Coordinates of C-alpha atoms in Angstrom, one line a residue:
M1 CA 116.5 62.8 60.7
N2 CA 120.1 64.3 61.0
V3 CA 121.6 65.5 57.7
L4 CA 125.3 65.6 56.8
L5 CA 126.5 67.9 54.0
T6 CA 130.0 66.9 52.8
S7 CA 132.6 69.2 51.2
V8 CA 130.3 72.0 52.3
G9 CA 132.6 74.9 51.3
R10 CA 130.6 78.0 50.7
S11 CA 127.2 76.4 50.6
N12 CA 125.8 78.3 53.6
Y13 CA 122.4 78.4 51.8
L14 CA 122.1 74.6 52.0
I15 CA 122.8 74.6 55.7
E16 CA 119.9 77.0 56.2
G17 CA 117.7 75.3 53.6
F18 CA 118.0 71.9 55.3
R19 CA 117.7 73.3 58.8
S20 CA 114.5 75.1 57.8
A21 CA 113.1 71.9 56.1
L22 CA 113.8 69.8 59.2
N23 CA 112.0 72.4 61.4
G24 CA 113.5 71.0 64.6
R25 CA 113.2 67.3 63.6
G26 CA 116.9 66.9 63.4
S27 CA 120.3 68.6 63.0
V28 CA 122.3 69.8 60.0
F29 CA 126.0 68.7 60.2
A30 CA 128.7 69.8 57.8
A31 CA 132.1 68.3 56.9
D32 CA 135.0 69.9 55.0
A33 CA 138.8 69.6 54.8
S34 CA 139.2 73.3 55.6
A35 CA 138.4 74.7 59.0
D36 CA 137.8 78.0 57.4
A37 CA 135.0 76.8 55.1
P38 CA 132.3 79.4 55.6
A39 CA 129.4 76.9 55.7
L40 CA 131.0 75.1 58.6
Q41 CA 130.4 78.1 60.8
E42 CA 126.7 77.9 60.4
A43 CA 126.2 74.1 60.8
D44 CA 124.7 72.7 64.0
R45 CA 128.0 70.8 64.3
A46 CA 131.1 70.9 62.1
F47 CA 133.6 68.2 61.3
I48 CA 137.1 68.7 59.8
V49 CA 137.9 65.7 57.6
P50 CA 140.8 64.6 55.3
L51 CA 141.0 65.7 51.7
I52 CA 138.7 63.8 49.3
N53 CA 141.7 61.9 47.8
Q54 CA 142.9 60.5 51.1
P55 CA 142.3 56.7 51.6
D56 CA 140.5 57.1 54.9
Y57 CA 138.1 59.8 53.7
L58 CA 135.0 57.7 53.3
D59 CA 135.7 55.7 56.5
I60 CA 135.8 58.9 58.5
I61 CA 132.6 60.2 56.9
L62 CA 130.8 56.9 57.8
D63 CA 132.2 57.0 61.3
I64 CA 130.7 60.5 61.8
C65 CA 127.4 59.2 60.4
R66 CA 127.2 56.3 62.9
K67 CA 128.2 58.4 65.9
Q68 CA 125.9 61.3 65.0
K69 CA 122.9 59.1 63.8
V70 CA 122.9 60.7 60.4
G71 CA 120.1 59.6 58.2
L72 CA 120.8 61.6 55.0
I73 CA 124.1 62.4 53.2
I74 CA 124.3 65.1 50.5
P75 CA 127.8 65.1 48.8
L76 CA 128.5 68.5 47.2
H77 CA 131.9 68.4 45.5
E78 CA 132.5 67.0 42.0
L79 CA 135.6 65.1 43.1
E80 CA 133.8 63.1 45.8
L81 CA 130.8 62.1 43.7
P82 CA 132.6 59.1 42.0
L83 CA 133.7 57.8 45.4
F84 CA 130.3 57.9 46.9
A85 CA 128.7 56.4 43.8
E86 CA 131.2 53.5 43.8
Y87 CA 130.7 52.7 47.5
R88 CA 127.0 53.5 47.7
E89 CA 126.1 50.1 49.1
H90 CA 128.6 50.5 51.9
V91 CA 126.7 53.6 53.0
V92 CA 123.1 52.6 52.6
K93 CA 123.5 49.3 54.4
D94 CA 123.8 51.4 57.6
G95 CA 120.2 52.7 56.9
I96 CA 121.5 56.0 55.5
T97 CA 119.9 57.7 52.5
L98 CA 122.7 58.8 50.1
V99 CA 121.7 61.4 47.5
I100 CA 124.0 60.2 44.7
S101 CA 123.6 59.2 41.1
S102 CA 124.9 56.0 39.6
P103 CA 128.5 55.6 38.5
Y104 CA 127.4 55.8 34.9
V105 CA 125.7 59.2 35.5
I106 CA 128.7 60.6 37.4
D107 CA 131.2 59.4 34.7
T108 CA 129.0 60.7 31.9
C109 CA 128.7 64.2 33.4
S110 CA 132.3 64.5 34.6
D111 CA 133.7 63.7 31.2
K112 CA 132.7 66.5 28.8
W113 CA 133.4 64.3 25.8
A114 CA 131.1 61.6 27.1
A115 CA 128.5 64.2 28.1
N116 CA 128.5 65.6 24.5
N117 CA 128.1 62.1 23.1
F118 CA 125.2 61.4 25.4
L119 CA 123.5 64.7 24.6
K120 CA 123.8 64.2 20.9
K121 CA 122.5 60.6 21.2
I122 CA 119.3 61.9 22.8
G123 CA 118.9 64.6 20.0
L124 CA 120.2 67.7 21.7
N125 CA 122.7 70.3 20.4
V126 CA 126.2 70.7 21.8
P127 CA 129.1 72.9 20.8
R128 CA 131.5 71.4 18.1
T129 CA 134.3 69.8 20.1
Y130 CA 137.7 68.5 19.1
F131 CA 140.7 66.9 20.8
T132 CA 143.6 68.4 18.9
P133 CA 144.6 71.6 17.0
E134 CA 145.1 69.5 13.9
K135 CA 141.5 68.4 13.9
V136 CA 140.5 72.1 14.5
K137 CA 142.6 73.2 11.5
I138 CA 140.8 70.7 9.2
A139 CA 137.4 72.0 10.5
L140 CA 138.5 75.6 9.9
E141 CA 139.5 74.8 6.3
K142 CA 136.1 73.2 5.7
K143 CA 134.4 76.3 7.1
E144 CA 132.8 74.2 9.8
L145 CA 134.3 76.3 12.5
S146 CA 135.6 79.8 13.2
F147 CA 137.5 81.7 15.9
P148 CA 137.3 82.5 18.7
L149 CA 137.5 79.1 20.3
V150 CA 137.6 77.7 23.9
I151 CA 140.2 75.4 25.4
K152 CA 139.0 73.6 28.5
P153 CA 139.8 70.5 30.6
R154 CA 137.9 67.4 29.5
R155 CA 137.2 66.7 33.2
G156 CA 137.1 70.2 34.7
M157 CA 135.2 72.3 37.2
A158 CA 134.9 75.9 38.4
S159 CA 136.4 77.3 35.2
I160 CA 139.8 75.9 36.1
G161 CA 142.1 75.9 33.0
I162 CA 139.7 77.5 30.6
E163 CA 141.4 79.6 27.9
Y164 CA 140.0 81.6 24.9
V165 CA 142.0 81.9 21.7
E166 CA 141.6 84.1 18.6
D167 CA 143.8 82.5 15.9
M168 CA 145.7 79.3 15.0
E169 CA 149.0 80.4 16.4
E170 CA 147.5 81.3 19.7
L171 CA 145.6 78.0 19.7
E172 CA 148.7 75.9 19.2
L173 CA 150.7 77.8 21.8
T174 CA 148.0 78.0 24.4
F175 CA 147.0 74.3 23.9
R176 CA 150.5 73.1 24.7
L177 CA 150.8 75.4 27.7
A178 CA 147.3 74.5 29.0
K179 CA 148.2 70.8 28.9
K180 CA 151.2 71.4 31.2
R181 CA 149.4 73.8 33.5
V182 CA 146.3 71.6 34.1
M183 CA 148.6 69.0 35.7
R184 CA 149.4 71.5 38.4
T185 CA 145.8 72.2 39.4
S186 CA 143.3 70.6 41.7
I187 CA 142.0 68.6 38.7
A188 CA 145.4 67.1 37.9
E189 CA 144.5 63.6 39.3
I190 CA 141.3 63.3 37.2
S191 CA 143.0 64.8 34.2
A192 CA 145.8 62.2 34.4
I193 CA 143.2 59.5 33.7
D194 CA 143.8 60.1 30.0
Q195 CA 146.6 62.7 29.9
D196 CA 147.0 62.7 26.1
L197 CA 143.3 63.6 25.7
C198 CA 142.8 65.7 28.8
L199 CA 141.9 68.9 26.9
L200 CA 139.1 69.8 24.6
I201 CA 138.8 72.6 22.0
Q202 CA 135.3 73.8 21.6
E203 CA 133.5 76.4 19.5
Y204 CA 132.7 79.6 21.4
M205 CA 129.0 80.0 22.0
N206 CA 127.1 83.2 21.4
G207 CA 123.7 84.0 22.6
E208 CA 122.0 84.1 26.1
E209 CA 123.2 81.8 28.8
F210 CA 120.8 80.0 31.1
G211 CA 121.1 77.7 34.1
L212 CA 118.8 74.8 34.7
D213 CA 118.0 73.0 37.9
V214 CA 116.9 69.6 36.6
I215 CA 115.2 68.0 39.6
N216 CA 114.7 64.2 39.8
D217 CA 113.4 62.2 42.7
L218 CA 115.5 59.6 44.6
E219 CA 114.5 57.0 42.0
G220 CA 115.8 59.0 39.1
R221 CA 112.4 60.2 37.8
N222 CA 112.1 63.8 36.6
V223 CA 109.7 66.0 38.6
T224 CA 110.5 69.6 37.6
V225 CA 112.9 71.9 35.9
F226 CA 113.8 75.5 37.0
V227 CA 115.2 77.9 34.5
K228 CA 117.3 81.0 35.2
Q229 CA 118.8 83.5 32.8
K230 CA 122.4 84.3 33.9
L231 CA 123.2 88.0 34.1
A232 CA 126.7 87.9 35.6
M233 CA 129.3 85.2 36.4
R234 CA 132.2 85.2 38.9
A235 CA 134.8 82.5 39.4
G236 CA 132.9 80.0 37.3
E237 CA 129.6 80.4 39.2
T238 CA 126.5 82.4 38.6
D239 CA 126.7 85.7 40.4
R240 CA 123.4 87.3 39.3
A241 CA 120.4 85.7 37.6
V242 CA 116.7 86.1 37.0
T243 CA 114.1 83.2 37.0
V244 CA 112.1 82.8 33.8
R245 CA 109.5 80.6 32.3
H246 CA 110.9 79.0 29.1
E247 CA 108.9 76.1 27.7
V248 CA 111.6 75.0 25.3
L249 CA 114.3 74.9 28.1
E250 CA 111.9 73.3 30.6
S251 CA 111.2 70.5 28.0
L252 CA 114.9 70.2 27.3
G253 CA 115.7 69.7 31.0
E254 CA 112.9 67.2 31.4
K255 CA 114.3 65.2 28.5
I256 CA 117.8 65.2 30.0
G257 CA 116.4 64.2 33.5
N258 CA 114.3 61.3 32.2
K259 CA 117.0 60.0 29.8
L260 CA 119.9 60.3 32.2
G261 CA 118.1 59.2 35.3
H262 CA 120.2 61.2 37.8
V263 CA 119.3 61.5 41.5
G264 CA 118.3 64.8 43.1
N265 CA 119.4 68.2 41.6
M266 CA 121.4 68.5 38.4
D267 CA 122.9 71.8 37.3
C268 CA 122.9 72.4 33.5
D269 CA 124.4 75.2 31.5
V270 CA 122.6 76.0 28.2
F271 CA 123.2 78.7 25.6
V272 CA 120.3 79.9 23.5
D273 CA 121.3 81.4 20.1
G274 CA 118.1 82.4 18.2
K275 CA 116.0 79.3 18.0
D276 CA 118.9 76.9 18.8
C277 CA 119.7 75.6 22.3
Y278 CA 123.2 74.2 23.1
V279 CA 123.9 72.2 26.2
L280 CA 127.4 72.9 27.6
E281 CA 127.6 71.1 30.9
M282 CA 125.8 68.8 33.3
N283 CA 126.7 68.6 37.0
P284 CA 124.7 66.0 39.0
R285 CA 124.8 67.8 42.3
F286 CA 123.6 71.1 43.9
G287 CA 125.2 73.7 41.8
G288 CA 125.9 77.4 42.5
G289 CA 122.8 78.3 40.6
Y290 CA 120.4 76.6 43.0
P291 CA 120.1 79.6 45.5
F292 CA 118.4 81.6 42.7
S293 CA 115.7 78.9 42.5
H294 CA 115.3 78.8 46.3
L295 CA 114.9 82.5 46.6
A296 CA 112.1 82.3 43.9
G297 CA 110.1 79.8 46.0
A298 CA 111.6 76.3 45.4
D299 CA 112.5 74.1 48.3
I300 CA 114.5 71.1 47.1
P301 CA 116.0 70.4 50.6
A302 CA 112.4 69.9 51.9
A303 CA 111.5 67.7 48.8
I304 CA 114.6 65.5 49.3
L305 CA 113.7 65.0 53.0
A306 CA 110.2 64.1 52.0
W307 CA 111.4 61.5 49.4
A308 CA 113.9 60.1 51.9
E309 CA 111.0 59.6 54.4
R310 CA 108.8 58.1 51.7
K311 CA 106.5 61.1 51.7
K312 CA 105.1 63.2 48.9
P313 CA 106.6 66.7 48.5
A314 CA 104.4 69.7 48.6
L315 CA 103.7 71.1 45.1
D316 CA 104.9 74.6 46.2
W317 CA 108.4 73.2 46.9
L318 CA 108.7 72.2 43.2
N319 CA 107.8 75.5 41.6
I320 CA 109.4 78.9 41.3
K321 CA 108.1 82.4 40.5
P322 CA 109.4 83.9 37.3
G323 CA 110.9 87.4 37.2
I324 CA 112.8 87.1 40.5
C325 CA 116.2 88.7 40.1
S326 CA 118.8 87.8 42.7
S327 CA 122.5 88.4 43.3

């Protein structure tokens, strides 16, 4: 089975992970719009493709799959997930296994307001969140909220457009400026979906930050959850972390996986403040935190290949050792 990773960027670890899992039974191909993408250099064959928002993007990906006899596609970029989800039937009719969640899952996770509503509905805690400084001012007067606060794009990624504010004057000024600036970033197109409500104001979370890999099979059933405590961040991604056993967070991740029904790996950010756990974000794809699970013994590329071939994954692939610190 040949595997194609799209928008591969810096995901060198996934190239190696799938190559190791294939063990000579197929090749690992990579596609990206940038010829300088680091992971392209390690693939068995690399393909330069148009940007995700170009009308011929999906047609070119499918043409590569047909010519190279690709049996499995793993999309890796947030902005291409809705496209693959919408046109899933066009892909699978060629006999290709596409590791993608439903449009509902993709939309829920990409819209932080929708994600908050989903999480609250299933009984989980989320940060207090508002659309306008006026709503924040009312909450402050009621003592429901206090500074510092976080301004973030409603549909954002990689920490683009995130600002921290310490008082009301700074909030009002920064909010207006952030709304203008977000329309000049790589998330401008998705932010324009609802431009008047494209930003959120959220309470700043204290406590310890954890990353979860919530692993579902290709039918959307939860099979395991890996927990890592984040020790350092860089450019919106985990830079250093240690694997831990945490029954509360494992149970939380299992609940999300079963209620949401995503496909494959989902990266979740959670803050633990005393006994309370707050879910910040859900990303239904391989996130930057997965390598820490892989280095601690997990092998989700091998598990995905097994599911695609209607086989049962080895139990070792779905477990990690606690106490493994990686950078």
